[in-house]
Structure formats: C-alpha cells, structure tokens
Coordinates of C-alpha atoms in Angstrom, one line a residue:
X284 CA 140.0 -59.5 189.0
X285 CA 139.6 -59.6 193.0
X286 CA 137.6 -62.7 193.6
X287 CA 135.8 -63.7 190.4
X288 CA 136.8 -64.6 187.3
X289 CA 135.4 -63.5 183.9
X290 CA 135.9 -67.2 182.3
X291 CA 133.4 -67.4 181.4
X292 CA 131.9 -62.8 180.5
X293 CA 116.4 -67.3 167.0
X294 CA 111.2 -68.1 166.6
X295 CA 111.7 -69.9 163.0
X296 CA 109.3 -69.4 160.8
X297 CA 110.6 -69.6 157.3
X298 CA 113.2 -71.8 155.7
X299 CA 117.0 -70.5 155.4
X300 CA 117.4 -68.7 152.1
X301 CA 120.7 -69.9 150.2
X302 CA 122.1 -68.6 147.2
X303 CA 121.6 -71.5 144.6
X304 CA 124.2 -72.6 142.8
X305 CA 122.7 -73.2 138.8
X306 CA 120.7 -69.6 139.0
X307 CA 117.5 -68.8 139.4
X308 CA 117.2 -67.9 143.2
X309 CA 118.3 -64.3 143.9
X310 CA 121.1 -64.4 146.5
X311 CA 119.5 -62.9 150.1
X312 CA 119.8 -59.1 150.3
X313 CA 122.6 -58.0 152.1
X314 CA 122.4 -57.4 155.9
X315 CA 122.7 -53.7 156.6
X316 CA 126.2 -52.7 158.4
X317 CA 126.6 -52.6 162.1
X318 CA 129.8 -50.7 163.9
X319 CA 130.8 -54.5 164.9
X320 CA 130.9 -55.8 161.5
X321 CA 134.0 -52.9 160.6
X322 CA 135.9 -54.0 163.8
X323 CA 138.6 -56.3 164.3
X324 CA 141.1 -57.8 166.3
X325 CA 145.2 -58.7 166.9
X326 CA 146.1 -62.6 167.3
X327 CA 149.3 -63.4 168.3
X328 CA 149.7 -67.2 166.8
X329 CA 152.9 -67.6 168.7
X330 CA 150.9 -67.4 172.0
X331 CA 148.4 -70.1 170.4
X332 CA 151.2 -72.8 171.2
X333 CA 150.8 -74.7 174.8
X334 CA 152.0 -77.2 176.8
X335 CA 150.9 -80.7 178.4
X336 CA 149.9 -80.7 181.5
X337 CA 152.5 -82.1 183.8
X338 CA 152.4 -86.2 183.5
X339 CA 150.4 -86.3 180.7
X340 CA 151.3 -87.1 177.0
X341 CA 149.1 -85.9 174.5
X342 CA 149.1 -84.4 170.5
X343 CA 148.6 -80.8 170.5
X344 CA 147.2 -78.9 167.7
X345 CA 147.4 -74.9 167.5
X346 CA 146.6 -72.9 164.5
X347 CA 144.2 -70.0 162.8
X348 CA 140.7 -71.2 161.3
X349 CA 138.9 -68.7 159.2
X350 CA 140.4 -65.6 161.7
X351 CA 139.4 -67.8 164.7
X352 CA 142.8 -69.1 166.9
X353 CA 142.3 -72.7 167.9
X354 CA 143.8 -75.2 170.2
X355 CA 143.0 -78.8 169.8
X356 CA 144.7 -81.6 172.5
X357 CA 144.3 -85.2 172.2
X358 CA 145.2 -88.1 174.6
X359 CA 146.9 -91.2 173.7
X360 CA 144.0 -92.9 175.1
X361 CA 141.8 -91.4 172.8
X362 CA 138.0 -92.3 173.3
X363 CA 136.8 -90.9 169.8
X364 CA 134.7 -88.3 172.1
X365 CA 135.1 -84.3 171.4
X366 CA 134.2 -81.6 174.1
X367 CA 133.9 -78.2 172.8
X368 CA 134.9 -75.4 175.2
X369 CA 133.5 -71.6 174.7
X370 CA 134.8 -69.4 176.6
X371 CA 133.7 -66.3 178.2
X372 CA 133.4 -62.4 177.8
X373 CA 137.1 -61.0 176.2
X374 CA 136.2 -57.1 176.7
X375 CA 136.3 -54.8 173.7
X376 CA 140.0 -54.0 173.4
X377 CA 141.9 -56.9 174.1
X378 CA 143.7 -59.7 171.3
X379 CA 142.0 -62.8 170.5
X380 CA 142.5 -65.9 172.7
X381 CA 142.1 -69.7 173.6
X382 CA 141.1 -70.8 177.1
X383 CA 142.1 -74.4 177.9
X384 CA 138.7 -75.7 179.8
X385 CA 139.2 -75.9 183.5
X386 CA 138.2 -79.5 183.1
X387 CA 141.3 -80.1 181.2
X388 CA 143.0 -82.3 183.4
X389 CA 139.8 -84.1 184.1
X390 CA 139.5 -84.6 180.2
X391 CA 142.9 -85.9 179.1
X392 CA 142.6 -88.0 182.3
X393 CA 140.0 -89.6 181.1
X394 CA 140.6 -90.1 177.3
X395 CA 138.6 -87.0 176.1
X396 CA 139.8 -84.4 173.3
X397 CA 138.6 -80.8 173.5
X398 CA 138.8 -78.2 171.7
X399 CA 138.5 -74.2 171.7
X400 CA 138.4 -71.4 169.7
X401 CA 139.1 -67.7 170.1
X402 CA 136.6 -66.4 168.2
X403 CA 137.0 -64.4 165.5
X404 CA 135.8 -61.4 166.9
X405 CA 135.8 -60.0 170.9
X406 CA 132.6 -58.1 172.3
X407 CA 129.5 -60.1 173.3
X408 CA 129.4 -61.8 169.6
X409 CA 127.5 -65.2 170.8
X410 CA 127.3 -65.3 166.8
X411 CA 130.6 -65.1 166.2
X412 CA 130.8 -67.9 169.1
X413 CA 128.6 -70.7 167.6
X414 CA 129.7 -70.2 164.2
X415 CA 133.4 -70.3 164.9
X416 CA 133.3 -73.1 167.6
X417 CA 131.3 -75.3 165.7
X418 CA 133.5 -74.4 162.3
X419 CA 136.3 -76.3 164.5
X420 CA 134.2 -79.2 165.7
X421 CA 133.8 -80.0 161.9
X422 CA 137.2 -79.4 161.0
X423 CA 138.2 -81.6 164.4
X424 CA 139.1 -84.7 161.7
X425 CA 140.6 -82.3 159.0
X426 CA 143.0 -80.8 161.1
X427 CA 144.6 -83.7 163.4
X428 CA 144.4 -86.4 160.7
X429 CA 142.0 -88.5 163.4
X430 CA 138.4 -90.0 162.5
X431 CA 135.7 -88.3 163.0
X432 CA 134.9 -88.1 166.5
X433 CA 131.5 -90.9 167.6
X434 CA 130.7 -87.9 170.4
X435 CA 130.9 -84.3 170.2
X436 CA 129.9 -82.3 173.3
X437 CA 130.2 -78.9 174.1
X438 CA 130.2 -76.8 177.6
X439 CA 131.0 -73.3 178.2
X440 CA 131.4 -70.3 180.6
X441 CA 129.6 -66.8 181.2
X442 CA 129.2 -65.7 177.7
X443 CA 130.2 -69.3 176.2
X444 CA 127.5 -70.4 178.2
X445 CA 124.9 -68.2 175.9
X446 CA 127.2 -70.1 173.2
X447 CA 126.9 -73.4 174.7
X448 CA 123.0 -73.2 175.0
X449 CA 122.5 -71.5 171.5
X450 CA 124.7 -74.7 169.5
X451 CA 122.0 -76.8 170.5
X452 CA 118.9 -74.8 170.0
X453 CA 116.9 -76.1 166.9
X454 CA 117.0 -72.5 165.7
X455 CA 120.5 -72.2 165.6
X456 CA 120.7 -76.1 163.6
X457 CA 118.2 -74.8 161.1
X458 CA 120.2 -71.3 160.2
X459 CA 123.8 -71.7 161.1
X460 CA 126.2 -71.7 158.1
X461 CA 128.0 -74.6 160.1
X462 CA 125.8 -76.8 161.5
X463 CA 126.5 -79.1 164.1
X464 CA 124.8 -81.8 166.0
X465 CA 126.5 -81.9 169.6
X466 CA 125.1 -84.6 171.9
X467 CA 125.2 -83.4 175.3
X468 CA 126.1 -79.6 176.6
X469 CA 127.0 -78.1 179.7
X470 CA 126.4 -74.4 180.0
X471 CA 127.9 -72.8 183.1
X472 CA 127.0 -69.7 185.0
X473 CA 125.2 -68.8 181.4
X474 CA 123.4 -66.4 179.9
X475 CA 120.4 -68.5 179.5
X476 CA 117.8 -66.1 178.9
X477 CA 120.2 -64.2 176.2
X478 CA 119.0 -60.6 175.8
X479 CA 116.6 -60.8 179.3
X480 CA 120.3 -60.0 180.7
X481 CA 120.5 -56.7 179.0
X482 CA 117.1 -56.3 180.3
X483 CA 117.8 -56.7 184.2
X484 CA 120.8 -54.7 183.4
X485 CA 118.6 -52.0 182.7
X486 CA 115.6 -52.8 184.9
X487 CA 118.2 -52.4 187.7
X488 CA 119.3 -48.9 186.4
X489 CA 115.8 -47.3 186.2
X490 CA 114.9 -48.6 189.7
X491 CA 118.0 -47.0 191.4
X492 CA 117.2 -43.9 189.5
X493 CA 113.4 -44.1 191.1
X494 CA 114.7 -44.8 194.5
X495 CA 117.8 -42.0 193.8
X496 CA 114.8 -39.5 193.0
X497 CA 115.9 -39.3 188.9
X498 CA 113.1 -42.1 187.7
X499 CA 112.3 -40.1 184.5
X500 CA 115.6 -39.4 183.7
X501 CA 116.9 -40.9 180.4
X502 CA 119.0 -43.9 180.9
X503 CA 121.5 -43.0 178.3
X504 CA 122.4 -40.1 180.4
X505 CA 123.8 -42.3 182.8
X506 CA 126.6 -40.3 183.1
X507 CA 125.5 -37.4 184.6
X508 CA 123.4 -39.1 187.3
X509 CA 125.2 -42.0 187.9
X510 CA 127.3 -40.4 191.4
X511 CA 123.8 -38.5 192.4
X512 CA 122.4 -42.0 192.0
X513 CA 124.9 -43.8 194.1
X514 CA 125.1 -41.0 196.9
X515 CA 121.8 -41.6 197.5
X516 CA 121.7 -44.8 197.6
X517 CA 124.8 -45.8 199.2
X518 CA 127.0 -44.0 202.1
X519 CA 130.0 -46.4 200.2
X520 CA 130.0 -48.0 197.3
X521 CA 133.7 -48.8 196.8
X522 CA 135.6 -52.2 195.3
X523 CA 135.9 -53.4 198.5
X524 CA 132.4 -51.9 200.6
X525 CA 129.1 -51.3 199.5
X526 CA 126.6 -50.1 202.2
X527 CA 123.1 -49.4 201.4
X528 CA 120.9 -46.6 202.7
X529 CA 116.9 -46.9 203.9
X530 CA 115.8 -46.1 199.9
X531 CA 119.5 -48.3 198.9
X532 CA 117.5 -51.5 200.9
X533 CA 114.5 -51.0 198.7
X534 CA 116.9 -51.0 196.0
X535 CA 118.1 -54.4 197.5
X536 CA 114.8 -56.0 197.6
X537 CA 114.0 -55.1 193.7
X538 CA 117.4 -56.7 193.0
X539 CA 117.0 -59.8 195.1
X540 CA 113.8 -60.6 193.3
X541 CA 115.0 -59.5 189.3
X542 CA 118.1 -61.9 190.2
X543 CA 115.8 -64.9 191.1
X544 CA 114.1 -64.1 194.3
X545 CA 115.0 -64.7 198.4
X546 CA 117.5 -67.5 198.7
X547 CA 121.1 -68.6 200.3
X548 CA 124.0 -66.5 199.4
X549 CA 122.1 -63.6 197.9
X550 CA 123.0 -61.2 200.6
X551 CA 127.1 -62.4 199.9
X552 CA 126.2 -62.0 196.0
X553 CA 124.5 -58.5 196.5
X554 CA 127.2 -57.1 199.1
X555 CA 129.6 -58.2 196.6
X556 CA 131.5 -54.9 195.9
X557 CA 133.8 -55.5 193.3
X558 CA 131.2 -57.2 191.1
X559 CA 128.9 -54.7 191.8
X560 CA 130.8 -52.1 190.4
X561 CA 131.1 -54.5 187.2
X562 CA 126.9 -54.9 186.7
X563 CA 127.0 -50.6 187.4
X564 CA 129.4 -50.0 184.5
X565 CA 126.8 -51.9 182.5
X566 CA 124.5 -48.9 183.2
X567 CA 123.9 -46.1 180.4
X568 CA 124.5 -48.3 177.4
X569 CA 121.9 -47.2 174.6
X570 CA 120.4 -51.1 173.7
X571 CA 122.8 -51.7 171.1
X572 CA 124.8 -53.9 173.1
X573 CA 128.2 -52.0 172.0
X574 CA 127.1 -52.1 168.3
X575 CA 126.3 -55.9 168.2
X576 CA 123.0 -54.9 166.9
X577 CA 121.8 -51.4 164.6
X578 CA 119.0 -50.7 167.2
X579 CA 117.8 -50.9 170.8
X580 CA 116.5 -54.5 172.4
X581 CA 116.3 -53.2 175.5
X582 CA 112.9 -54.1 176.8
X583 CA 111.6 -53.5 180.6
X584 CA 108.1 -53.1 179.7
X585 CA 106.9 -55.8 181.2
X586 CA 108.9 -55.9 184.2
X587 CA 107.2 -56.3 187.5
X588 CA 109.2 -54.7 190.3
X589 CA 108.7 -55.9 193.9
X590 CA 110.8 -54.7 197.2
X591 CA 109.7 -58.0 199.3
X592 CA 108.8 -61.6 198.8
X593 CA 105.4 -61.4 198.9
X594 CA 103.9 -62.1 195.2
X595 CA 101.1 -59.5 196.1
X596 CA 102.2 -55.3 195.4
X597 CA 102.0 -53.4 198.4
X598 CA 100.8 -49.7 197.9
X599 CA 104.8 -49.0 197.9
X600 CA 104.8 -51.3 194.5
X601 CA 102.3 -50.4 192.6
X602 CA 103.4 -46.7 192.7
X603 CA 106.7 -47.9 192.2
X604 CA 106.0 -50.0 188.6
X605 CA 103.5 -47.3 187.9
X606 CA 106.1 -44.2 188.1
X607 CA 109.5 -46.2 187.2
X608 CA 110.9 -45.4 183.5
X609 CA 109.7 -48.1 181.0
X610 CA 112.3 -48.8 178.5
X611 CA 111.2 -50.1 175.0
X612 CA 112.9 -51.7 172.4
X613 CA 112.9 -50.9 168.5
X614 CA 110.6 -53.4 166.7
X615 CA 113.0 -56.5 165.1
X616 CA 116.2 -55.4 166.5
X617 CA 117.1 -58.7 167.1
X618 CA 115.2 -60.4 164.1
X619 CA 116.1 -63.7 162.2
X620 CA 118.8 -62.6 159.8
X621 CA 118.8 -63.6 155.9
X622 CA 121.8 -65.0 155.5
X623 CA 122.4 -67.0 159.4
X624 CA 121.8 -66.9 162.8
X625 CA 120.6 -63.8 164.7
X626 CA 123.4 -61.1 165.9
X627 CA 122.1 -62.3 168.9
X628 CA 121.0 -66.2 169.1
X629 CA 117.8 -66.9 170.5
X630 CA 117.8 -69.5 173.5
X631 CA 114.1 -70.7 172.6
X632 CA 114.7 -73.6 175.2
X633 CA 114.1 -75.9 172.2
X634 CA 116.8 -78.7 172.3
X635 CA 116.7 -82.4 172.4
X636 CA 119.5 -83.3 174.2
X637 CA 121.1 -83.9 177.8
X638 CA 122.1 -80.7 179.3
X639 CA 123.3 -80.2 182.9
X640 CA 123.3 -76.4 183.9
X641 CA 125.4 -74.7 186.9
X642 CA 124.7 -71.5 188.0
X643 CA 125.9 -69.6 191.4
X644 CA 123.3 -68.0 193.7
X645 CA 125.0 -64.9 194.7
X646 CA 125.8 -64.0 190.7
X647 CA 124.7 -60.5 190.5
X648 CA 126.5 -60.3 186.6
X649 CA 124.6 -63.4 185.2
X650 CA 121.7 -63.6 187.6
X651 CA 120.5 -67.2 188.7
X652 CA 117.6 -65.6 187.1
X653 CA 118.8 -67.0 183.8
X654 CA 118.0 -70.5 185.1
X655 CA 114.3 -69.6 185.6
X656 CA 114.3 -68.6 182.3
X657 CA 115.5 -71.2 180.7
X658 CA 113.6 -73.6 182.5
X659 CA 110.4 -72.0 181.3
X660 CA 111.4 -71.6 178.3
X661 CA 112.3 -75.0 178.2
X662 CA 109.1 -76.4 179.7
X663 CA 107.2 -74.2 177.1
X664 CA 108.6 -75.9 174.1
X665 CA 108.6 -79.8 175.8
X666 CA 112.3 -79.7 176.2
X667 CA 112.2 -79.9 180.0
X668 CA 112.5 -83.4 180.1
X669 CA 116.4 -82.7 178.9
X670 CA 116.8 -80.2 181.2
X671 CA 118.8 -80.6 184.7
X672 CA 120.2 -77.6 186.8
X673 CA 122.0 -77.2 189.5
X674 CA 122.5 -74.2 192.2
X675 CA 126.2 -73.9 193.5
X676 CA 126.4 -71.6 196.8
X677 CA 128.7 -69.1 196.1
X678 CA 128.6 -65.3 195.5
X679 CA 130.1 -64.2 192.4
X680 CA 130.5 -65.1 188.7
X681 CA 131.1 -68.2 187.1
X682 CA 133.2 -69.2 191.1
X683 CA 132.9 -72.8 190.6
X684 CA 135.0 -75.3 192.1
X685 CA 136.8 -77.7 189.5
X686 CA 134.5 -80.7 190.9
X687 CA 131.4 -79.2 190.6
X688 CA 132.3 -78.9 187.1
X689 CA 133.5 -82.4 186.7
X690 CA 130.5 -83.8 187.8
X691 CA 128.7 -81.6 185.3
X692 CA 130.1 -83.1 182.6
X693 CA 130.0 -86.5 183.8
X694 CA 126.2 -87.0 185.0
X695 CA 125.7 -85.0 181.5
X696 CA 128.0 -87.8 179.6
X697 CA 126.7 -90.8 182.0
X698 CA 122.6 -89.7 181.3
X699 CA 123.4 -89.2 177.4
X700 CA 125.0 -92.9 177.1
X701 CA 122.8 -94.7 179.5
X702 CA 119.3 -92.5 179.3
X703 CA 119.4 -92.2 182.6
X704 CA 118.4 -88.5 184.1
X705 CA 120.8 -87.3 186.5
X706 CA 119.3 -85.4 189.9
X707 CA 119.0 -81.6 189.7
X708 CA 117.5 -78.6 191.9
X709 CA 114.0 -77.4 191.7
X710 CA 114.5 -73.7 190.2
X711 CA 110.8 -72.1 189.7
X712 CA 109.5 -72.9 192.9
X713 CA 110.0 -70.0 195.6
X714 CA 109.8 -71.8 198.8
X715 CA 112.2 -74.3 197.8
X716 CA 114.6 -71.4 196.4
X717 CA 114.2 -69.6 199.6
X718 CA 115.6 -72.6 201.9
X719 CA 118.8 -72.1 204.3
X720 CA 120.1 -75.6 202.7
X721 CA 119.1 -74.6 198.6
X722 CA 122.5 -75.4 196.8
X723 CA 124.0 -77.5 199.1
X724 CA 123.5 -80.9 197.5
X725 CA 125.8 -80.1 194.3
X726 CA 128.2 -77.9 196.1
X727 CA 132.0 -79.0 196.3
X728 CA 134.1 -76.5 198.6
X729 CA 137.1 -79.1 198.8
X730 CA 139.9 -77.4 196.6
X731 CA 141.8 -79.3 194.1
X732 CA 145.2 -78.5 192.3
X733 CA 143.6 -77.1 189.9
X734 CA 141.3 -75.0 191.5
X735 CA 141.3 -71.1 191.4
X736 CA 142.9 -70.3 195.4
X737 CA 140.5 -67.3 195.1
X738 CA 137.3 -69.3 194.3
X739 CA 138.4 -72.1 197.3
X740 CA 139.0 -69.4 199.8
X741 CA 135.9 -67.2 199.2
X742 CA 133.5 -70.6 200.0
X743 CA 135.1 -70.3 203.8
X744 CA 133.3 -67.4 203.8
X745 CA 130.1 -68.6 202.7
X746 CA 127.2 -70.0 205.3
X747 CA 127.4 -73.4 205.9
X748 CA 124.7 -75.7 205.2
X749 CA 122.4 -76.7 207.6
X750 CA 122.6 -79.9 209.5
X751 CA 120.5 -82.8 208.9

C-alpha cells in the first residue's frame, strides 16, 4: 500500500431460538445458503508462531480454534486483564492471518495480555469476526492454563472496528452463540454505522454518474461507464494525481458532506489518489456485499445530496436529489438470523460500557461519517453517556500514530476503573467540525519506534494547527 494501511479493511424483538435438549422444541429452520457460506480459506499454522518483542519476556501461545488461527502473549507481569484485538479487511483471496495489535509493545509493557484471531473466514464477515474473537476470549483460561482473566477488553481496526463495536452491542450479547461480556472497547477508524458504508459507497457512485451525464444508468453496469465517468469528471485520476473538473468539484462538494461535512484535512483526504482509487473499485458491486448476504441492502433512498455547506438546497440540489438514481434495498436482507447474529451485525448504538472512538478526518474509505452515526445512534438508545470520540488530522485510513492509540486505550481503561469520562471531540455539530483547529487536541505527530515511517511522514504534510 502507498501511504495507508488496510489494518484495520442486529433491532431485537424476539428471544434467540435454541434447539432444546429433552425434545419438544423444533430445532430453528435452516438458514438458506449464501456463496460465502461454500467458501473457504488456507492457514499456514507454521506462520502462526512469533516472537517477543526485543527485551521483553513473555509466554506465547499459537494454535487453530474452531478454523480460526490465534495468537495469545502474556507478560510475566501479568495484570489478569485481556485485550482483544480484531483486525481489519483481509481481501477475498488471500490465507488466513493474525495481526499482533500495534499497541503491543504498549501492552506487554504494561502487564496486559492480548489476544487475536484470524477469523475463520476472509471477506467483510464481521460475523465471522465477533463469533471467532469472542470464541478465544472464552477459551483465553483453557488454552494458557491461566485464571480467568478479572478484565476483558477489546479494540480493533477498519473492519475489526465494525467487530469491535458489534461485541458490545446488546444485540449481539442476546444472539451470539458465544457470548461475551467485554468491559471497555476501542474501535478505530471503524465502521460504525455498518451497512451506511455500503450506502455512501453507492451514494457516491450514482452522483458521479449524475455529474458524468449517466445518472439513470444502472449501477451494476459499472463497468462500462466507469472510464466515461471518470473522463468527465477528472482530467487525471491516477495513484498518484487526481484533478477534478468544474462538474468533478460538484462531485467534491457531495463527497465532502456524505463523508461528514466541511472540516480540516478533507481536501488532503479527498485529493488522496491512491485511496481514491480504493473507494472507486468499490463501485458496481450489486448489494450483496461479495456474497455476505443473498440479496441487496443497498439503500440510498433517503440520501440527501448537497454540493455546499449550506443546510438549505439550492435550485442546483434539489434537481440534483430529484434526478439522481435511487438505489433500494430488498426487504430483510440483512434480517435477524434464526440461529445467531445477523450476516451483518447491527451497530444499534446500544452498549453500556466505556468506549473511546478514533477516527481520521481525511478517511475517504471509512468516512468520519461513521462517527456521526454512531453518535446518533448512540444518543437514540441512551448510550451516549458511554460514548467518547476523538478526530485525528490525517488523510487516509486507519493512519494513526502509535500514541494516539495508546492513549485510546488508556483514558478507555482509566474511565472504566475509576468512572471517570475521559475528554472527547464534539462530532454532530457543523460549526465546530468545520474549525481550522478540529482534531488537533488528540493528535500525536511525534513518531515512535513502532510507528509506521509512512503514517509519521505523511503528518508533515498535513496543515498545522492554528496557534493559540
């Protein structure tokens, strides 16, 4: 990847049905089949094994659970605490495998253990994710001969981030087949309004085809519009230059407001080449979400599309939501299952623990828009109160620095011991979004030794805050 790093990339009405053991119940009908549930995938468990970091000593556990890989490390100094770490998007195609948290040093350091799984499957299975993380947390005690741990946390990156936020949703506790109580969480650069993503993805499509002159065009033909589309829009659009035309700038606008509106770094985010080819190759997919699900979710029917900042639509506007294609999903594509959690879990923004939130302004992949979703959701169902997010100024996805992370995880750990909220960023409110110094109270540019060198040197590029 050039500068970013993919580490990242239900309601409940009823009662979960179980099968009962002494007769009587029927057994829930049987799901129907998806393409995903026929599909699987190579893991190497020699490249499971790893080492300690330099100057640590620690017990290191490696093995396969259920199909999932795992990795397990635990200090000498033990602190009986357990930080579960989901990782991001794998692809289609590749082998499962374990990511080591980025906050590993920080962890053993400090007397945590963590844990990860690969999944048992690759594409974006955020069911896969919960089940098979949290079938490690409860086999943390089974498989290192330890007590069970007094803590278990969980954070998580890009697509473990949807993970991260769906392991604590009430939903997900009432119809997982392994259920887990974490105490704290902190989902990073997340998908935090789950299938809304999908939704921008295509909102985004249909409005380059309106300004390309294609609006009625269907989007699974993507194909053989998609250079007519980008031609018009752009006079380059290449991994390393994307320059907008007049209708391209209207394009812009749209985009700047479906990502979360006029603030810092958006322009660095949107002129983003590389990753803007990434969000395009999204474009054409027909709802499914690569076979995750039988039918479409895809849903822009509510979408309203603006070019500028101002909440009221221009003449320019309201022709533009009237005429742009509305996509529409099929009717329970994403229901409750019978038998567990949704293909896709719900974030309902109903939780009742501490969770601390980063998310980059300039993310065009997994728009800061995800935040403002989440934090309405959130305030809808009362959780809001457990809810603190932060805004880091950089332009692509999931480009933290290792202490923005740390502190994360600390204020998250500190508030959940001692009750004590820790300080966040407004997110809803424009005018606050909008401001030259927005992000800059829980940036960290300083590079450690465990940073990423690409993440450290793209901040150099950013625009500094403003002085005091």
């Amino acid at each position: 990847m050039p500068i970013f790093r993919f580490i990242g990339f239900v309601a409940m009405g009823g009662v979960m049905l179980l099968a009962a053991c002494g007769g009587g119940d029927s057994p829930p009908e049987p799901e129907e089949v998806r393409p995903h549930d026929a599909r699987t995938f190579p893991l190497d468990e020699s490249s499971l094994a790893f080492d300690a970091l330099p100057g640590t000593t620690t017990t290191r556990f490696h093995g396969v659970l259920d199909g999932a890989g795992y990795r397990i490390e635990v200090p000498q100094n033990w602190n009986g605490r357990l930080v579960m770490y989901a990782h991001g998007y794998r692809g289609t195609s590749v082998p499962l495998t374990v990511s080591n948290p980025p906050i590993r040093a920080h962890l053993i350091a400090n007397g945590y253990a963590w844990a990860a799984s690969s999944y048992s499957k690759n594409y974006y299975d955020v069911r896969a994710g919960v089940e098979d993380t949290n079938a490690l947390a409860l086999a943390f005690s089974r498989l290192t001969g330890l007590p069970e741990p007094t803590r278990r946390y969980i954070i998580g990156h890009s697509m473990g981030g949807h993970i991260t936020g769906a392991a604590i949703e009430e939903e997900t506790f009432r119809t997982a087949r392994h259920k887990v109580r974490y105490h704290g969480a902190v989902p990073m650069c997340g998908v935090m309004g789950d299938t809304e993503l999908f939704n921008y993805f295509s909102a985004y499509q249909t409005a380059a085809q309106y300004f390309a002159g294609v609006p009625l065009y269907p989007t699974t033909g993507w194909a053989d519009i998609n250079a007519l589309v980008r031609s018009g829009l752009f006079t380059t659009f290449s991994q390393t230059e994307i320059t907008p035309t007049a209708d391209g700038q209207k394009l812009k606008g749209v985009v700047m407001n479906l990502t979360g509106g006029s603030r810092p770094i958006f322009e660095e985010g949107f002129a983003n080449a590389a990753l803007q080819q990434v969000v395009w190759g999204t474009f054409g997919g027909d709802g499914t979400i690569n076979g995750i699900l039988n039918a479409s979710v895809l849903d822009t029917r509510d979408m309203v599309l603006q070019i500028d900042s101002d909440p009221a639509l221009s003449d320019e506007e309201t022709l533009l939501n009237q005429r742009v294609l509305r996509v529409s999903p099929v009717p329970e594509a994403n229901r409750l299952r019978r038998d567990g959690l949704r293909w896709i879990p719900k974030i309902n923004g109903q939780f009742s623990v501490p969770v601390v939130s980063l998310h980059t302004l300039g993310d065009m992949y997994v728009p800061f828009s995800m935040q403002q979703i989440y934090k309405r959701r959130a305030d809808a169902h009362g959780s809001g109160a457990w809810l603190v997010q932060r805004a880091i100024r950089a332009p692509s996805h999931c480009d933290f620095t290792v202490a923005e992370q740390v502190a994360a995880f600390d204020d998250m750990v500190a508030w959940e011991q001692t009750g004590v909220r820790p300080p966040g960023d407004e997110v809803l409110d424009a005018a606050t979004v909008a401001d030259p110094a927005y992000g800059c109270r829980f940036t960290v540019n300083t590079g450690g030794p465990f940073d990423n060198p690409a993440t450290v040197a793209v901040r150099g590029l950013m625009p500094a805050c403003p002085t005091p």
